[in-house]
Amino acid sequence: MQWETVIGLEVHLQLATQSKIFSGSATTFGAAPNTQASAVDLAMPGMLPVLNKKAVHYAVKFGLGIGAQISTRSVFDRKNYFYPDLPKGYQISQFEAPIVGKGSFEILMDDGSSRTIGITRAHLEEDAGKSLHEDFNNQTGIDLNRAGTPLLEIVSEPDIRSAAEAVAYLKALHSLVTYLGISDGNMAEGSMRCDVNISLRPIGSAALGTRTEIKNVNSFRFVEKAIHHEFQRQAEILEDGGKITQETRLYDADRDETRSMRSKEVANDYRYFPEPDLLPVVIDNTYIESIRQSLPELPAGKRSRFTSQYGLGLYDADVLSSSQPLADYFEVVAGVCGDAKIAANWVQGELLGQLNRAGGTLAKCPVSAAALGHLISRILDNTVSGKMAKQVFEAMWAGEGDADEIIKARGFLQVSDTGAIDAIVDDVLSANAAQVQQYLDADDAKRKKLVGFFVGQVMKLSKGKANPQVVNELLAKKLA
Amino acid sequence: MHTKSVAQLVKGLRERQFSSVDVTRAYLDRIDALDSQYNSFITVDDAAALTAAKAADERLANGTANALTGIPIAHKDIFCTDGMRTSCGSRMLDNFVPPYDATVIQRFKSAGAVLLGKTNMDEFAMGSSNESSFYGPARNPWSTDLVPGGSSGGSAAAVAGLLAPAATGTDTGGSIRQPAAFCGITGLKPTYGRVSRLGIVAFASSLDQAGPMARTAEDCALLLNTMAAHDPLDSTSSAVAAEDYTATLDDDLQGLRIGVPTEYFGEGLDTATGKCIDQALKELESQGAALVEMSLPHSALAIPTYYIIAPAEASTNLARFDGVRYGYRCENPTDLRDLYSRTRQEGFGEEVKRRILVGTYALSAGYYDAYYNKAQQIRRLIKQDFMHCFEQVDVIAGPTTPGPAFALGAKSNDPISMYLEDVYTLAVNLAGLPGMSLPAGFVEGKPVGLQLIGQHFGEARLLNVAHRFQRATDWHLHTPNSAKGGAL
């Protein structure tokens, strides 16, 4: 049987607030255990939560970013369960009345097709602490630094149909939230954690199959692998005539498998009810509008502007708009050199290549956008060849100076002087008389190849400095 | 000295008739001599109290004194006190020393008041007799065979026994007013949100409210002046500005409209108690108030409604007592489940466990709508009843309790009959209104409390009515025989 995968994702996004959602403790990652836990975070008797307004602001920003309904009245609820890293014995979350309602956004696939993924809701909640099972002699250590960190749980509709779409969705989401500045999106530090709901159904069937939820999948690659694995597992069960158990499974990256986490008999009843220690969150349209006014241009808008304003292809526009700093960088390069397409090629090719090799970020890039733009303009005005420019770029990366200094210092100035090139062309043609004869006897296709050969020889003799365009012109004249 | 009211002590301190150390030592000596009768205090730290008294005397001397500087005040052991054990009447917190003060405690400290000690209470404020305390019941100074009421029974007994000039309590369903009535003192539960809940061990968050307990309405006003304020760290604290609650105490009662709800005078009200209340109402009428008969039709639903909402909130408020971070932990737990279940089994008493179970049940999937949601709907109806009445009247008056204090042990095995004790007080919490109890006579030597219920943030009016009543009567000045011995 041919199966269709139906996937819905729940993303827990850590909001980039300075302090926790209900207390004044800092949220910095990596502090010594329990140094960022106040009496509120420890759930000491009599302590009360006070809502961090910035968290609300960020949630609204997200909602506007996906064109969602923003609730002018949302309510915090208590989700009750016992666990040692949940100090109060309940998590403050939003259940019946989340702050962000239905919305959607578009994802772009590698083949250029696009899909719209629905967002069911997004709600604010607090994170739990961490249980540390190592180094405690068979006991468990509790670190409550993370307890109370603000999270926005973003729940998608079951609109995703493949692992590739799931990854595209997550990347688009990552791009959106970093554009909005509401999260650092750092998956390695747990700023974006993903639960995958997945079920299979025969292709063509409208009914949804029984789903499993895979918890704690914390990188794009693991999402892809976990979905592949779970697809195989479910498909095998279904093809053997079995039934899927609705359950929570854990993805084990080391073994590349999912395994059951909770069995049915301990099915949780969270006894949700409105949190009496907090008032409903009431916001008005003026507040929402002021946030809407402050929204930056978002990835989708930027992508389409890049195609229309710069004439870029969809793929290039998508890559270049995937992060705000990259998009900004590209626009400066394009502006300085005046040719957006060449700018796009250089940014995606040389620049991102170097960054990847160096493992750096754009913020720490040693070549400024203006400097790169200037280098490209030196290609455009024939000061330097494209090939030479790559060496210039590497020298710039190494901190040897700006493009003009390096071109001069290394003698990379391109030779466009017809006289000088003319002599070299003559030398090449007389040294390769046999090839010249072949050329004269050959058809068009073969001639093209031979021209390439002659150009190569000229470039070699000129140490790469001859202007290829001039060489081509001269060759055409002399071989005619 | 111990028979003086807070207002009189304030005056005496200002006039240097005596020092705060004198006053504080006098009360510490009385506690030492007499509290074995009442068991009204759980923790007293003489040295700390005297140190605070000395500091207060310095402020009195150098002119930086505030309204309550130098006045010793007892606090219910539900208010967290920095460096002093806060047990909440439970084994669970028997070893718990908070590293912070409740906002109320902080405000008393900055006003210069002396923390006299921490008073006995029903465990986690759950009870109407003080019998659920891990530290044994407090006893009623009018007869030590009687309960002092609860849950703020220790505070009421301490004030009635003249072991403290004033005390604080908390009231979730009557826990200030009922013990005030049983012990013959004056107690005020303010409007929900008037006094910060921060640092008060939570019982039922949407109902809990702290208030003053003293012998006179004037003293309650003095204490409320210090307690009432917006607290940005308590999201349910009201931004409505607090007033000077002493400013209108003496206003006359001409034209005051007092609502008398028929439901509070029907079956279940002890006849002799009812007569005392009738007398008290006549006194108010004689001062120019008009009595208006009225109805609170949903009154009968207050008990079942309260006993869904309060346990539901309590069941989750008390989830933090898990033996992991502080408080009681069972010995040698074998695993996590064992740690949780034995810690809670051993650390909580019967009444607390009963309410956790009831509350957990009421919130469970499949029962939530029938219980919790329904209770919230009825809560709104109960509030509406009051709002309708307040379109016609300024305050509502009636008995605080169906009868006077009962004997220790009389109801301890019958939770339902214990719950019925709060029949006239619960609705006030459900509606978030301010309520008071003040002495209005005696039945067979046992005090009777008159309850006054005000409009939201109408504390000043309640205190005014109570003060005018106390100017014309002396019920609040009677002293139990058991308190007449001892120092000074």
JSON list of N, CA, C and O in Angstrom, two decimals, chain B residues 89-107:
[
{"chain": "B", "resi": 89, "resn": "GLY", "atom": "N", "xyz": [0.78, 25.75, 60.51]},
{"chain": "B", "resi": 89, "resn": "GLY", "atom": "CA", "xyz": [0.06, 24.78, 61.32]},
{"chain": "B", "resi": 89, "resn": "GLY", "atom": "C", "xyz": [0.24, 23.35, 60.86]},
{"chain": "B", "resi": 89, "resn": "GLY", "atom": "O", "xyz": [-0.57, 22.48, 61.19]},
{"chain": "B", "resi": 90, "resn": "SER", "atom": "N", "xyz": [1.28, 23.10, 60.08]},
{"chain": "B", "resi": 90, "resn": "SER", "atom": "CA", "xyz": [1.42, 21.79, 59.46]},
{"chain": "B", "resi": 90, "resn": "SER", "atom": "C", "xyz": [2.77, 21.15, 59.77]},
{"chain": "B", "resi": 90, "resn": "SER", "atom": "O", "xyz": [3.80, 21.83, 59.85]},
{"chain": "B", "resi": 91, "resn": "ARG", "atom": "N", "xyz": [2.76, 19.85, 59.88]},
{"chain": "B", "resi": 91, "resn": "ARG", "atom": "CA", "xyz": [4.00, 19.10, 59.98]},
{"chain": "B", "resi": 91, "resn": "ARG", "atom": "C", "xyz": [4.85, 19.35, 58.72]},
{"chain": "B", "resi": 91, "resn": "ARG", "atom": "O", "xyz": [6.08, 19.36, 58.77]},
{"chain": "B", "resi": 92, "resn": "MET", "atom": "N", "xyz": [4.15, 19.55, 57.59]},
{"chain": "B", "resi": 92, "resn": "MET", "atom": "CA", "xyz": [4.83, 19.73, 56.32]},
{"chain": "B", "resi": 92, "resn": "MET", "atom": "C", "xyz": [5.83, 20.88, 56.37]},
{"chain": "B", "resi": 92, "resn": "MET", "atom": "O", "xyz": [6.87, 20.84, 55.73]},
{"chain": "B", "resi": 93, "resn": "LEU", "atom": "N", "xyz": [5.49, 21.94, 57.14]},
{"chain": "B", "resi": 93, "resn": "LEU", "atom": "CA", "xyz": [6.36, 23.11, 57.19]},
{"chain": "B", "resi": 93, "resn": "LEU", "atom": "C", "xyz": [6.93, 23.33, 58.59]},
{"chain": "B", "resi": 93, "resn": "LEU", "atom": "O", "xyz": [7.38, 24.44, 58.91]},
{"chain": "B", "resi": 94, "resn": "ASP", "atom": "N", "xyz": [6.91, 22.29, 59.39]},
{"chain": "B", "resi": 94, "resn": "ASP", "atom": "CA", "xyz": [7.41, 22.40, 60.76]},
{"chain": "B", "resi": 94, "resn": "ASP", "atom": "C", "xyz": [8.85, 22.89, 60.79]},
{"chain": "B", "resi": 94, "resn": "ASP", "atom": "O", "xyz": [9.28, 23.55, 61.73]},
{"chain": "B", "resi": 95, "resn": "ASN", "atom": "N", "xyz": [9.62, 22.56, 59.76]},
{"chain": "B", "resi": 95, "resn": "ASN", "atom": "CA", "xyz": [11.03, 22.94, 59.73]},
{"chain": "B", "resi": 95, "resn": "ASN", "atom": "C", "xyz": [11.30, 24.08, 58.75]},
{"chain": "B", "resi": 95, "resn": "ASN", "atom": "O", "xyz": [12.44, 24.33, 58.38]},
{"chain": "B", "resi": 96, "resn": "PHE", "atom": "N", "xyz": [10.24, 24.75, 58.30]},
{"chain": "B", "resi": 96, "resn": "PHE", "atom": "CA", "xyz": [10.43, 25.72, 57.21]},
{"chain": "B", "resi": 96, "resn": "PHE", "atom": "C", "xyz": [10.69, 27.13, 57.73]},
{"chain": "B", "resi": 96, "resn": "PHE", "atom": "O", "xyz": [9.86, 27.73, 58.42]},
{"chain": "B", "resi": 97, "resn": "VAL", "atom": "N", "xyz": [11.87, 27.64, 57.40]},
{"chain": "B", "resi": 97, "resn": "VAL", "atom": "CA", "xyz": [12.22, 29.02, 57.77]},
{"chain": "B", "resi": 97, "resn": "VAL", "atom": "C", "xyz": [12.38, 29.82, 56.48]},
{"chain": "B", "resi": 97, "resn": "VAL", "atom": "O", "xyz": [13.34, 29.62, 55.73]},
{"chain": "B", "resi": 98, "resn": "PRO", "atom": "N", "xyz": [11.44, 30.69, 56.17]},
{"chain": "B", "resi": 98, "resn": "PRO", "atom": "CA", "xyz": [11.51, 31.41, 54.90]},
{"chain": "B", "resi": 98, "resn": "PRO", "atom": "C", "xyz": [12.65, 32.41, 54.88]},
{"chain": "B", "resi": 98, "resn": "PRO", "atom": "O", "xyz": [12.97, 32.99, 55.93]},
{"chain": "B", "resi": 99, "resn": "PRO", "atom": "N", "xyz": [13.24, 32.61, 53.73]},
{"chain": "B", "resi": 99, "resn": "PRO", "atom": "CA", "xyz": [14.27, 33.65, 53.60]},
{"chain": "B", "resi": 99, "resn": "PRO", "atom": "C", "xyz": [13.67, 34.98, 53.15]},
{"chain": "B", "resi": 99, "resn": "PRO", "atom": "O", "xyz": [14.37, 35.79, 52.56]},
{"chain": "B", "resi": 100, "resn": "TYR", "atom": "N", "xyz": [12.40, 35.18, 53.40]},
{"chain": "B", "resi": 100, "resn": "TYR", "atom": "CA", "xyz": [11.74, 36.42, 52.94]},
{"chain": "B", "resi": 100, "resn": "TYR", "atom": "C", "xyz": [10.54, 36.71, 53.84]},
{"chain": "B", "resi": 100, "resn": "TYR", "atom": "O", "xyz": [10.03, 35.82, 54.52]},
{"chain": "B", "resi": 101, "resn": "ASP", "atom": "N", "xyz": [10.13, 37.97, 53.80]},
{"chain": "B", "resi": 101, "resn": "ASP", "atom": "CA", "xyz": [8.92, 38.38, 54.52]},
{"chain": "B", "resi": 101, "resn": "ASP", "atom": "C", "xyz": [7.76, 38.49, 53.56]},
{"chain": "B", "resi": 101, "resn": "ASP", "atom": "O", "xyz": [7.93, 38.94, 52.42]},
{"chain": "B", "resi": 102, "resn": "ALA", "atom": "N", "xyz": [6.58, 38.12, 54.02]},
{"chain": "B", "resi": 102, "resn": "ALA", "atom": "CA", "xyz": [5.37, 38.43, 53.27]},
{"chain": "B", "resi": 102, "resn": "ALA", "atom": "C", "xyz": [5.27, 39.95, 53.16]},
{"chain": "B", "resi": 102, "resn": "ALA", "atom": "O", "xyz": [5.79, 40.68, 54.02]},
{"chain": "B", "resi": 103, "resn": "THR", "atom": "N", "xyz": [4.61, 40.44, 52.12]},
{"chain": "B", "resi": 103, "resn": "THR", "atom": "CA", "xyz": [4.44, 41.90, 51.97]},
{"chain": "B", "resi": 103, "resn": "THR", "atom": "C", "xyz": [3.81, 42.50, 53.22]},
{"chain": "B", "resi": 103, "resn": "THR", "atom": "O", "xyz": [4.23, 43.56, 53.70]},
{"chain": "B", "resi": 104, "resn": "VAL", "atom": "N", "xyz": [2.81, 41.81, 53.77]},
{"chain": "B", "resi": 104, "resn": "VAL", "atom": "CA", "xyz": [2.14, 42.30, 54.98]},
{"chain": "B", "resi": 104, "resn": "VAL", "atom": "C", "xyz": [3.16, 42.46, 56.12]},
{"chain": "B", "resi": 104, "resn": "VAL", "atom": "O", "xyz": [3.18, 43.48, 56.82]},
{"chain": "B", "resi": 105, "resn": "ILE", "atom": "N", "xyz": [4.01, 41.46, 56.29]},
{"chain": "B", "resi": 105, "resn": "ILE", "atom": "CA", "xyz": [5.02, 41.51, 57.37]},
{"chain": "B", "resi": 105, "resn": "ILE", "atom": "C", "xyz": [5.99, 42.67, 57.11]},
{"chain": "B", "resi": 105, "resn": "ILE", "atom": "O", "xyz": [6.33, 43.44, 58.01]},
{"chain": "B", "resi": 106, "resn": "GLN", "atom": "N", "xyz": [6.40, 42.78, 55.85]},
{"chain": "B", "resi": 106, "resn": "GLN", "atom": "CA", "xyz": [7.32, 43.86, 55.47]},
{"chain": "B", "resi": 106, "resn": "GLN", "atom": "C", "xyz": [6.72, 45.22, 55.82]},
{"chain": "B", "resi": 106, "resn": "GLN", "atom": "O", "xyz": [7.40, 46.09, 56.35]},
{"chain": "B", "resi": 107, "resn": "ARG", "atom": "N", "xyz": [5.43, 45.36, 55.51]},
{"chain": "B", "resi": 107, "resn": "ARG", "atom": "CA", "xyz": [4.78, 46.65, 55.76]},
{"chain": "B", "resi": 107, "resn": "ARG", "atom": "C", "xyz": [4.69, 46.94, 57.26]},
{"chain": "B", "resi": 107, "resn": "ARG", "atom": "O", "xyz": [4.90, 48.07, 57.69]}
]
